[in-house]
XYZ file of C-alpha atoms in Angstrom:
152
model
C 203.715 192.172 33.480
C 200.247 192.637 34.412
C 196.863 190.864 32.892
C 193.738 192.868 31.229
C 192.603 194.550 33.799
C 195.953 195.621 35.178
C 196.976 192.491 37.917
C 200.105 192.606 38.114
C 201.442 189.155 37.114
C 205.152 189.061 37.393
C 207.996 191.606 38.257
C 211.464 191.780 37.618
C 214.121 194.499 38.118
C 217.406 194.830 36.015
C 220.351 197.532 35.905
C 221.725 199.136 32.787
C 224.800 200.684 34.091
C 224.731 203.833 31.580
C 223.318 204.707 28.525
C 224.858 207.652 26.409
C 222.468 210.309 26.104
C 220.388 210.638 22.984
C 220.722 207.198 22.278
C 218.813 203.927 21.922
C 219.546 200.935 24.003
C 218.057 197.642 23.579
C 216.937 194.874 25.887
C 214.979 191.061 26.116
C 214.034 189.268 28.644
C 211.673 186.202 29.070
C 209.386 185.691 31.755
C 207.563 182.080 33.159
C 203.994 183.010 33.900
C 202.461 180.062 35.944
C 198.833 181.896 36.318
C 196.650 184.688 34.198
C 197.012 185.670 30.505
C 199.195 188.743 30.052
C 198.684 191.496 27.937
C 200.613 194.556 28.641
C 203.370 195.441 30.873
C 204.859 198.639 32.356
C 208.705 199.641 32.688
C 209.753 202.045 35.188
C 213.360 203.560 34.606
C 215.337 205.703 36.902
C 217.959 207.601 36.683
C 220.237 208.323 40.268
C 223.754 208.723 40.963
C 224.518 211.528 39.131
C 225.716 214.388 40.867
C 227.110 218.466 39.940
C 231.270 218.221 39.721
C 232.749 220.690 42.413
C 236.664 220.791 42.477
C 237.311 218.738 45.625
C 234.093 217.246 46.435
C 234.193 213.437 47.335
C 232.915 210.548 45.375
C 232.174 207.144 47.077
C 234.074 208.060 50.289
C 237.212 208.652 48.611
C 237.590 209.816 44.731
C 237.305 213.267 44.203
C 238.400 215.623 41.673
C 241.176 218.317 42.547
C 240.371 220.251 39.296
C 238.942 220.123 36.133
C 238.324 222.587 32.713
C 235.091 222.021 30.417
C 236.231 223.772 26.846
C 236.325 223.481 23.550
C 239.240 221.909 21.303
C 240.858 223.437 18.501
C 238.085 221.097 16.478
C 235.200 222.150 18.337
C 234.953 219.101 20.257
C 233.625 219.738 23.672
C 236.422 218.601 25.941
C 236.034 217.507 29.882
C 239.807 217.420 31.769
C 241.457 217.364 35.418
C 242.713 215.584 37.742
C 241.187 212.897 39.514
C 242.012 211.556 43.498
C 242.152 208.402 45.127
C 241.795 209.206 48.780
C 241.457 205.694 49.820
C 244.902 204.134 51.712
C 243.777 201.124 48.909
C 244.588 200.546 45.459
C 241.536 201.733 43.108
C 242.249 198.574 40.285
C 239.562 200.310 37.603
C 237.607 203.330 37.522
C 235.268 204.434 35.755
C 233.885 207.848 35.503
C 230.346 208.924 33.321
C 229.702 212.496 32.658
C 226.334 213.964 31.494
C 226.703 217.494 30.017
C 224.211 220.268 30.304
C 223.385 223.574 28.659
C 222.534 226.893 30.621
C 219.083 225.519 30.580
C 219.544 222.061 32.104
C 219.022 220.595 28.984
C 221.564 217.085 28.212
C 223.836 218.517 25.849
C 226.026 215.111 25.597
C 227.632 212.738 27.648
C 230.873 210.312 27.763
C 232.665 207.870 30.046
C 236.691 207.227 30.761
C 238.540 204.802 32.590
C 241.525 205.131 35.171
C 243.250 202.167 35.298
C 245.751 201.486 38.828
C 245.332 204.270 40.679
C 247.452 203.975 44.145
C 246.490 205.621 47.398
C 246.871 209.238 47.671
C 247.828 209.488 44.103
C 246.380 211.900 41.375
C 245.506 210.956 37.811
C 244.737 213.142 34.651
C 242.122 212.878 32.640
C 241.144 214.068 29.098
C 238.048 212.849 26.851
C 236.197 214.852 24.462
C 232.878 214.656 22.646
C 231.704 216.681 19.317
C 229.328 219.183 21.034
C 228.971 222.494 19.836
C 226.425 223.166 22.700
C 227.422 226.039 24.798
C 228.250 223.793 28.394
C 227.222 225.128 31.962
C 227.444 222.120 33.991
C 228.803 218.449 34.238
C 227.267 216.057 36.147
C 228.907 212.699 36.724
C 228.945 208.928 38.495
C 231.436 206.880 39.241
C 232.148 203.639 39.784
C 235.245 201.792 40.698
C 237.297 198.131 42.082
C 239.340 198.267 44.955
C 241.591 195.918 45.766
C 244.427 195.256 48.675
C 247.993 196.723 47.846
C 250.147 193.818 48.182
């Protein structure tokens, strides 16, 4: 939040975990300014985390994906499947998994998010989630994030 001629008055930082692409998200906040009038303020937004899907690559130090198929459904609903590791030697309680798709042009053609719920060490999970795309799909890009707790 800055004054007139551009002093900056206040800062503040927040994190929006994900926002689908193409849509709107909404936020408020409220701010105690002790000195200076303001009058206009400046938001900064970044975007990091995401990374290209390659069969086997390594999430996080230990989820990866052994394989996965980008296609389209007998509806013509883009659909994103595989199979996803945990290579940890700890339960993974929740996981959650964002993907960003992208044309042949790098252009956001859609985007989704799943969940794996109790996924033991070593063990492999499938996944399946679809969106209604009829973009033609080059790429995925995805983030994860995840829980782990202690087997008992």
């Amino acid at each position: 939040i800055m004054d007139a001629n551009g002093n900056v008055l206040k800062t503040d930082s927040e994190t929006i975990q994900y926002i689908d692409p193409a849509s709107t998200f909404y936020f408020g906040g409220e701010f105690y300014i002790s000195k200076g009038n303001p009058s206009k303020f400046k938001v900064l937004v970044e975007a990091d985390g995401f990374v290209d899907v390659n069969k086997g690559q390594t999430f996080m130090d230990g989820v990866s994906f052994s394989s996965y198929n980008i296609s389209k459904d007998r509806w013509n609903n883009l659909s994103f499947t595989g199979n996803i590791n945990n290579n940890y030697k700890k339960r993974i309680n929740w996981l959650k998994v964002y993907a960003v798709f992208r044309d042949s042009n790098k252009k956001i053609s859609g985007g989704t998010n799943f969940n794996v719920q109790d996924l033991f060490p070593s063990a492999v999970d499938g996944f399946n989630t679809s969106i209604n795309s009829t973009a033609n799909i080059e790429s995925v890009q995805t983030s994860v994030d995840f829980e782990i707790r202690d087997l008992m």
